Tab-separated table of C-alpha atoms in Angstrom:
chain	number	residue	atom	x	y	z
A	253	MET	CA	127.576	225.698	183.488
A	254	PHE	CA	128.267	226.283	187.416
A	255	LYS	CA	125.953	224.691	189.823
A	256	GLY	CA	126.129	222.849	192.925
A	257	SER	CA	128.379	223.259	196.031
A	258	ILE	CA	131.367	226.074	195.341
A	259	PRO	CA	133.316	226.509	198.335
A	260	ALA	CA	134.709	230.152	198.916
A	261	LEU	CA	138.244	228.974	199.277
A	262	VAL	CA	140.041	230.056	202.149
A	263	THR	CA	143.722	231.051	201.431
A	264	PRO	CA	146.015	229.064	203.684
A	265	PHE	CA	148.895	230.916	205.350
A	266	THR	CA	151.735	229.869	207.637
A	267	ALA	CA	152.283	231.046	211.226
A	268	SER	CA	154.375	233.923	210.083
A	269	GLY	CA	151.270	234.928	207.350
A	270	ALA	CA	152.986	233.736	204.376
A	271	LEU	CA	150.986	231.987	201.614
A	272	ASP	CA	151.131	228.114	202.505
A	273	LEU	CA	150.792	226.809	198.817
A	274	ASP	CA	151.111	222.839	200.127
A	275	ALA	CA	148.066	223.358	202.289
A	276	LEU	CA	146.268	224.877	199.618
A	277	GLY	CA	147.026	222.261	197.004
A	278	LYS	CA	146.107	219.428	199.698
A	279	LEU	CA	142.616	221.701	200.268
A	280	VAL	CA	142.015	221.600	196.423
A	281	GLU	CA	142.463	217.681	196.240
A	282	TRP	CA	140.172	217.221	199.362
A	283	HIS	CA	137.636	219.172	197.902
A	284	ILE	CA	137.418	217.487	194.677
A	285	ALA	CA	137.484	214.132	196.397
A	286	GLU	CA	134.586	215.329	198.757
A	287	GLY	CA	132.395	216.432	195.955
A	288	SER	CA	132.618	220.129	195.327
A	289	HIS	CA	131.462	221.056	192.302
A	290	ALA	CA	133.587	223.971	191.651
A	291	LEU	CA	136.332	226.409	193.527
A	292	VAL	CA	136.360	230.077	194.080
A	293	PRO	CA	139.633	231.200	195.244
A	294	CYS	CA	140.592	234.805	196.140
A	295	GLY	CA	137.219	235.812	197.057
A	296	THR	CA	136.814	237.679	200.489
A	297	THR	CA	136.809	234.312	202.181
A	298	GLY	CA	140.324	233.959	200.436
A	299	GLU	CA	141.352	237.084	202.150
A	300	SER	CA	141.536	239.008	198.811
A	301	PRO	CA	141.669	242.418	200.515
A	302	THR	CA	144.942	241.501	202.126
A	303	LEU	CA	146.568	239.527	199.175
A	304	SER	CA	149.188	241.445	197.335
A	305	HIS	CA	148.459	241.691	193.705
A	306	GLY	CA	151.002	239.250	192.967
A	307	GLU	CA	149.910	236.878	195.629
A	308	HIS	CA	146.301	236.999	194.405
A	309	VAL	CA	147.675	236.059	190.906
A	310	GLN	CA	149.711	233.131	192.597
A	311	VAL	CA	146.919	231.686	194.260
A	312	VAL	CA	144.759	231.478	191.349
A	313	ALA	CA	147.236	229.969	189.297
A	314	GLU	CA	148.076	227.488	191.959
A	315	VAL	CA	144.446	226.320	192.369
A	316	VAL	CA	144.110	226.129	188.492
A	317	LYS	CA	147.039	223.898	188.499
A	318	ALA	CA	145.946	221.670	191.203
A	319	ALA	CA	142.278	221.158	190.003
A	320	ALA	CA	143.629	220.328	186.576
A	321	GLY	CA	140.453	220.679	185.014
A	322	ARG	CA	138.601	218.518	186.944
A	323	ILE	CA	136.335	220.899	188.639
A	324	PRO	CA	135.834	224.693	187.346
A	325	VAL	CA	138.039	227.541	189.078
A	326	ILE	CA	136.073	230.604	189.240
A	327	ALA	CA	138.467	233.382	190.321
A	328	GLY	CA	138.127	236.478	192.263
A	329	ALA	CA	138.420	239.375	190.102
A	330	GLY	CA	137.034	242.545	191.567
A	331	SER	CA	138.115	245.997	192.118
A	332	ASN	CA	136.442	249.205	192.710
A	333	ALA	CA	138.779	250.535	190.162
A	334	THR	CA	137.370	249.598	186.828
A	335	ALA	CA	140.856	249.823	185.173
A	336	HIS	CA	142.320	247.800	187.730
A	337	ALA	CA	139.564	245.000	187.794
A	338	VAL	CA	140.025	245.076	183.785
A	339	ALA	CA	143.946	244.144	184.540
A	340	LEU	CA	143.268	241.525	187.109
A	341	ILE	CA	140.465	239.677	184.967
A	342	ARG	CA	143.011	239.653	182.191
A	343	GLU	CA	145.289	237.876	184.376
A	344	MET	CA	142.941	235.620	185.538
A	345	GLN	CA	141.931	234.733	182.230
A	346	ASP	CA	145.788	234.001	181.501
A	347	VAL	CA	146.621	231.811	184.341
A	348	GLY	CA	143.763	229.704	183.108
A	349	ALA	CA	140.496	230.524	185.300
A	350	ASP	CA	137.166	228.941	184.045
A	351	ALA	CA	135.314	232.181	184.984
A	352	ALA	CA	135.486	235.282	186.992
A	353	LEU	CA	133.644	236.279	190.228
A	354	VAL	CA	133.346	240.201	190.207
A	355	VAL	CA	132.019	242.017	192.940
A	356	THR	CA	130.048	245.149	192.725
A	357	PRO	CA	132.419	248.179	193.280
A	358	TYR	CA	132.677	249.131	197.008
A	359	TYR	CA	133.068	252.314	198.808
A	360	ASN	CA	132.670	254.742	196.035
A	361	LYS	CA	129.028	253.981	195.551
A	362	PRO	CA	128.510	253.993	191.747
A	363	THR	CA	124.913	254.593	190.397
A	364	GLN	CA	123.095	251.744	188.511
A	365	ARG	CA	124.635	253.316	185.459
A	366	GLY	CA	128.075	253.097	186.343
A	367	LEU	CA	127.474	249.457	187.444
A	368	ILE	CA	126.322	248.946	184.070
A	369	ALA	CA	129.614	250.696	182.541
A	370	HIS	CA	132.073	248.893	184.931
A	371	TYR	CA	130.604	245.094	184.027
A	372	THR	CA	130.620	246.153	180.447
A	373	ALA	CA	134.177	247.004	180.498
A	374	LEU	CA	135.125	244.070	182.000
A	375	HIS	CA	132.894	242.076	179.473
A	376	ASP	CA	134.558	243.521	176.867
A	377	ALA	CA	138.103	243.141	178.075
A	378	CYS	CA	138.223	239.310	178.544
A	379	THR	CA	136.609	236.127	177.281
A	380	LEU	CA	135.710	234.692	180.546
A	381	PRO	CA	132.186	234.049	181.720
A	382	ILE	CA	131.522	236.928	184.455
A	383	ILE	CA	129.488	236.115	187.601
A	384	ILE	CA	128.408	239.188	189.335
A	385	TYR	CA	128.835	239.226	193.275
A	386	ASN	CA	125.888	241.382	194.393
A	387	ILE	CA	126.935	241.882	198.187
A	388	PRO	CA	125.400	245.221	199.522
A	389	GLY	CA	126.351	244.174	203.270
A	390	ARG	CA	129.999	244.818	202.148
A	391	SER	CA	129.898	247.025	199.004
A	392	VAL	CA	127.311	249.251	200.078
A	393	ILE	CA	125.717	249.180	196.369
A	394	ASP	CA	122.952	247.033	195.640
A	395	MET	CA	122.511	246.020	192.133
A	396	SER	CA	118.671	245.985	190.947
A	397	PRO	CA	117.451	243.496	189.203
A	398	GLU	CA	116.721	245.724	186.599
A	399	THR	CA	120.141	246.832	185.949
A	400	MET	CA	121.021	242.717	186.425
A	401	GLY	CA	118.679	242.367	183.265
A	402	VAL	CA	120.444	244.680	181.227
A	403	LEU	CA	123.883	243.161	181.772
A	404	ALA	CA	122.436	239.540	181.305
A	405	LYS	CA	121.972	240.527	177.679
A	406	LEU	CA	125.587	240.478	177.214
A	407	PRO	CA	126.877	236.883	176.248
A	408	ARG	CA	129.667	236.666	178.689
A	409	ILE	CA	127.571	237.657	182.016
A	410	VAL	CA	126.310	234.307	182.807
A	411	GLY	CA	125.070	234.607	186.264
A	412	VAL	CA	125.160	236.157	189.885
A	413	LYS	CA	126.322	235.288	193.450
A	414	ASP	CA	123.572	236.780	195.379
A	415	ALA	CA	124.244	237.544	199.008
A	416	THR	CA	121.490	240.103	199.376
A	417	GLY	CA	120.103	237.373	201.907
A	418	LYS	CA	116.446	238.372	199.945
A	419	ILE	CA	115.586	235.089	198.454
A	420	GLU	CA	112.650	236.843	196.545
A	421	ARG	CA	115.463	238.321	194.558
A	422	VAL	CA	115.827	234.993	192.713
A	423	SER	CA	112.352	235.326	191.331
A	424	LYS	CA	112.676	238.855	190.366
A	425	GLN	CA	115.947	238.275	188.435
A	426	ARG	CA	114.492	235.329	186.769
A	427	GLN	CA	112.042	237.863	185.294
A	428	THR	CA	114.617	240.429	184.167
A	429	CYS	CA	117.396	238.065	183.340
A	430	GLY	CA	115.481	234.990	182.057
A	431	ALA	CA	115.346	231.507	183.792
A	432	ASP	CA	118.752	230.484	182.312
A	433	PHE	CA	120.663	233.174	184.105
A	434	ILE	CA	122.711	231.283	186.601
A	435	GLN	CA	121.888	232.043	190.361
A	436	ILE	CA	123.937	230.973	192.720
A	437	SER	CA	123.417	231.848	196.403
A	438	GLY	CA	126.156	233.723	198.754
A	439	GLU	CA	124.662	232.743	201.869
A	440	ASP	CA	124.625	229.457	203.353
A	441	ALA	CA	121.795	229.800	205.585
A	442	THR	CA	119.100	230.972	203.153
A	443	ALA	CA	120.488	228.622	200.350
A	444	LEU	CA	117.586	226.038	200.742
A	445	GLY	CA	114.991	228.741	199.929
A	446	PHE	CA	117.213	230.178	197.483
A	447	ASN	CA	117.360	227.095	195.597
A	448	ALA	CA	113.679	226.614	195.860
A	449	GLN	CA	112.972	229.857	194.377
A	450	GLY	CA	115.120	228.797	191.285
A	451	GLY	CA	118.761	229.028	192.259
A	452	VAL	CA	121.361	226.261	191.301
A	453	GLY	CA	123.861	226.252	193.792
A	454	CYS	CA	125.658	228.092	196.634
A	455	ILE	CA	129.424	229.931	196.821
A	456	SER	CA	129.546	228.775	200.495
A	457	VAL	CA	131.930	229.565	203.289
A	458	THR	CA	130.667	226.299	205.506
A	459	ALA	CA	131.563	224.019	202.125
A	460	ASN	CA	134.990	224.917	203.284
A	461	VAL	CA	134.600	222.983	206.446
A	462	ALA	CA	131.976	220.364	205.303
A	463	PRO	CA	132.388	219.929	201.771
A	464	ARG	CA	130.823	216.520	201.355
A	465	LEU	CA	127.713	217.428	203.500
A	466	CYS	CA	127.246	220.718	201.537
A	467	SER	CA	127.796	218.661	197.851
A	468	GLU	CA	124.874	216.219	198.952
A	469	PHE	CA	122.544	219.171	200.152
A	470	GLN	CA	123.037	220.669	196.970
A	471	VAL	CA	122.712	217.730	194.807
A	472	ALA	CA	119.069	216.717	196.512
A	473	MET	CA	118.003	219.967	195.670
A	474	LEU	CA	118.967	219.911	191.896
A	475	ALA	CA	117.125	216.510	192.087
A	476	GLY	CA	114.194	218.277	193.811
A	477	ASP	CA	114.350	216.062	196.811
A	478	TYR	CA	113.727	219.058	199.360
A	479	ALA	CA	112.557	216.651	202.347
A	480	LYS	CA	116.172	215.114	202.160
A	481	ALA	CA	117.789	218.538	201.627
A	482	LEU	CA	115.921	219.665	204.636
A	483	GLU	CA	117.558	216.914	206.630
A	484	TYR	CA	121.127	218.584	205.575
A	485	GLN	CA	120.050	221.867	206.370
A	486	ASP	CA	119.152	220.791	210.076
A	487	ARG	CA	122.446	219.135	210.199
A	488	LEU	CA	124.421	222.188	208.783
A	489	MET	CA	122.426	224.947	210.191
A	490	PRO	CA	124.240	225.229	213.784
A	491	LEU	CA	127.381	225.438	211.626
A	492	HIS	CA	126.482	228.110	209.485
A	493	SER	CA	125.589	230.240	212.420
A	494	ALA	CA	128.725	229.520	214.528
A	495	ILE	CA	131.071	230.216	211.656
A	496	PHE	CA	129.790	233.504	211.442
A	497	ILE	CA	129.710	234.536	215.249
A	498	GLU	CA	133.316	236.046	213.949
A	499	PRO	CA	133.924	236.825	210.197
A	500	GLY	CA	133.463	233.625	208.423
A	501	LEU	CA	136.888	232.975	207.114
A	502	ALA	CA	138.364	233.219	210.564
A	503	GLY	CA	135.723	230.570	211.632
A	504	ALA	CA	136.332	228.493	208.707
A	505	LYS	CA	140.013	228.381	209.189
A	506	TYR	CA	139.723	227.699	212.670
A	507	ALA	CA	137.369	224.592	211.976
A	508	LEU	CA	139.698	223.331	209.210
A	509	SER	CA	142.737	223.546	211.691
A	510	ARG	CA	140.506	221.002	213.806
A	511	LEU	CA	140.354	218.867	211.065
A	512	GLY	CA	144.034	219.233	210.688
A	513	LEU	CA	143.901	220.649	207.004
A	514	CYS	CA	144.760	224.456	207.301
A	515	GLY	CA	146.219	226.558	210.062
A	516	GLU	CA	144.396	229.552	211.724
A	517	THR	CA	146.424	232.269	210.964
A	518	VAL	CA	144.317	235.143	209.319
A	519	ARG	CA	146.113	238.559	208.306
A	520	LEU	CA	145.162	241.945	210.112
A	521	PRO	CA	142.916	243.527	210.642
A	522	LEU	CA	141.095	240.207	211.164
A	523	THR	CA	142.070	238.023	214.402
A	524	THR	CA	142.037	234.582	215.306
A	525	LEU	CA	138.891	233.520	217.273
A	526	LEU	CA	137.722	233.811	220.936
A	527	ASP	CA	137.416	230.942	222.963
A	528	SER	CA	133.823	231.125	223.209
A	529	THR	CA	133.591	231.346	219.432
A	530	LYS	CA	135.864	228.158	219.055
A	531	ALA	CA	133.627	226.494	221.501
A	532	ALA	CA	130.719	227.223	219.599
A	533	ILE	CA	132.336	226.058	216.388
A	534	ASP	CA	133.768	222.782	217.836
A	535	ALA	CA	129.723	222.084	219.112
A	536	ALA	CA	128.395	222.595	215.698
A	537	MET	CA	131.067	220.538	214.126
A	538	ARG	CA	129.877	217.776	216.561
A	539	HIS	CA	126.281	218.295	215.643
A	540	ALA	CA	127.379	217.776	212.041
A	541	ALA	CA	129.184	214.727	212.681
A	542	LEU	CA	132.415	216.363	211.776
A	543	ILE	CA	134.575	215.757	214.869
C-alpha cells in the first residue's frame, strides 16, 4: 500500500514567515517528477508544532490538490490529546488525504494501555489507513512490539514509521504484527539495514533534497539489489549526516535553497543554520553530485 521513498515534506515559508503555497505546489510537482513514491505533509519536518490548526489543514489540502492522485498523501495527524487528534484526523480525511501518520502522544507519557486506547479511538473515528509513528527520542514513549501487535489487529492500523534507530525492531514487529504489516524507516542513515530486515521504505528528510537518489535507492532494495543500494548509501551518507548537524528540517530547507526550490525560513524556536553547518551540507551535496 505504501512503500519506497516518502519525503517528510518541508513546509515552505516566505521571508516573513507566512506559508509559501506557490513553493509548496512546485515542490510537490518536483517530487513526483523525481520519482518519490508518496508524500508526508505536516509531520515534524513540516514544522507541524509551529503551524496553526488552520495552516495544518491548509497545507495538507494544498498537497492533496497538487498531487492530484498521482502519489499517495500521508498526512501528519498526531497530538498528545486524543480528542484533538480525533478532530484532526477527521479533517485530514475530509481534505482528501490517503492515510494519516500518527505520532505516539508526547510529553504526557501514557502507558502501553494508554497507547492502545489512543490509537483505537483514532481508528474508530475515521476510515483512513493509519501509520503509527514511533519516535521515542522526541515523544519519550516507546511503543513496544507487543503493543503494536495488538493494534495491528485493527483493520485500518496498517503500518509503522519506526524512528527508534533499532533495526532489530523490524524483525520483532514482524513476529508480533505479521509480515504484511507495513514497516517504514523513519531514519535515513539506517534505512539500508532496516529494509534488509523486512522494511519496505523510508519516510525521509534527505529525500526532500535528493528525491531521485532516495527513490532509486529504495527501488534497488525493493528489487533485492543490495549491492546497488550500498552504492547509493555511500553517495547519500554524508548528506544524511550533514543535514542533521542542526535540526534536520532547517538543514533540508537550506539544501533546498541551494537548489532554488525553497527559502531557508524556519519558525522559532528553530533558527537558520550556522555557516559551518551550511559548509558541511554544501560539501555533502557536492559528494552526492547535487550541486
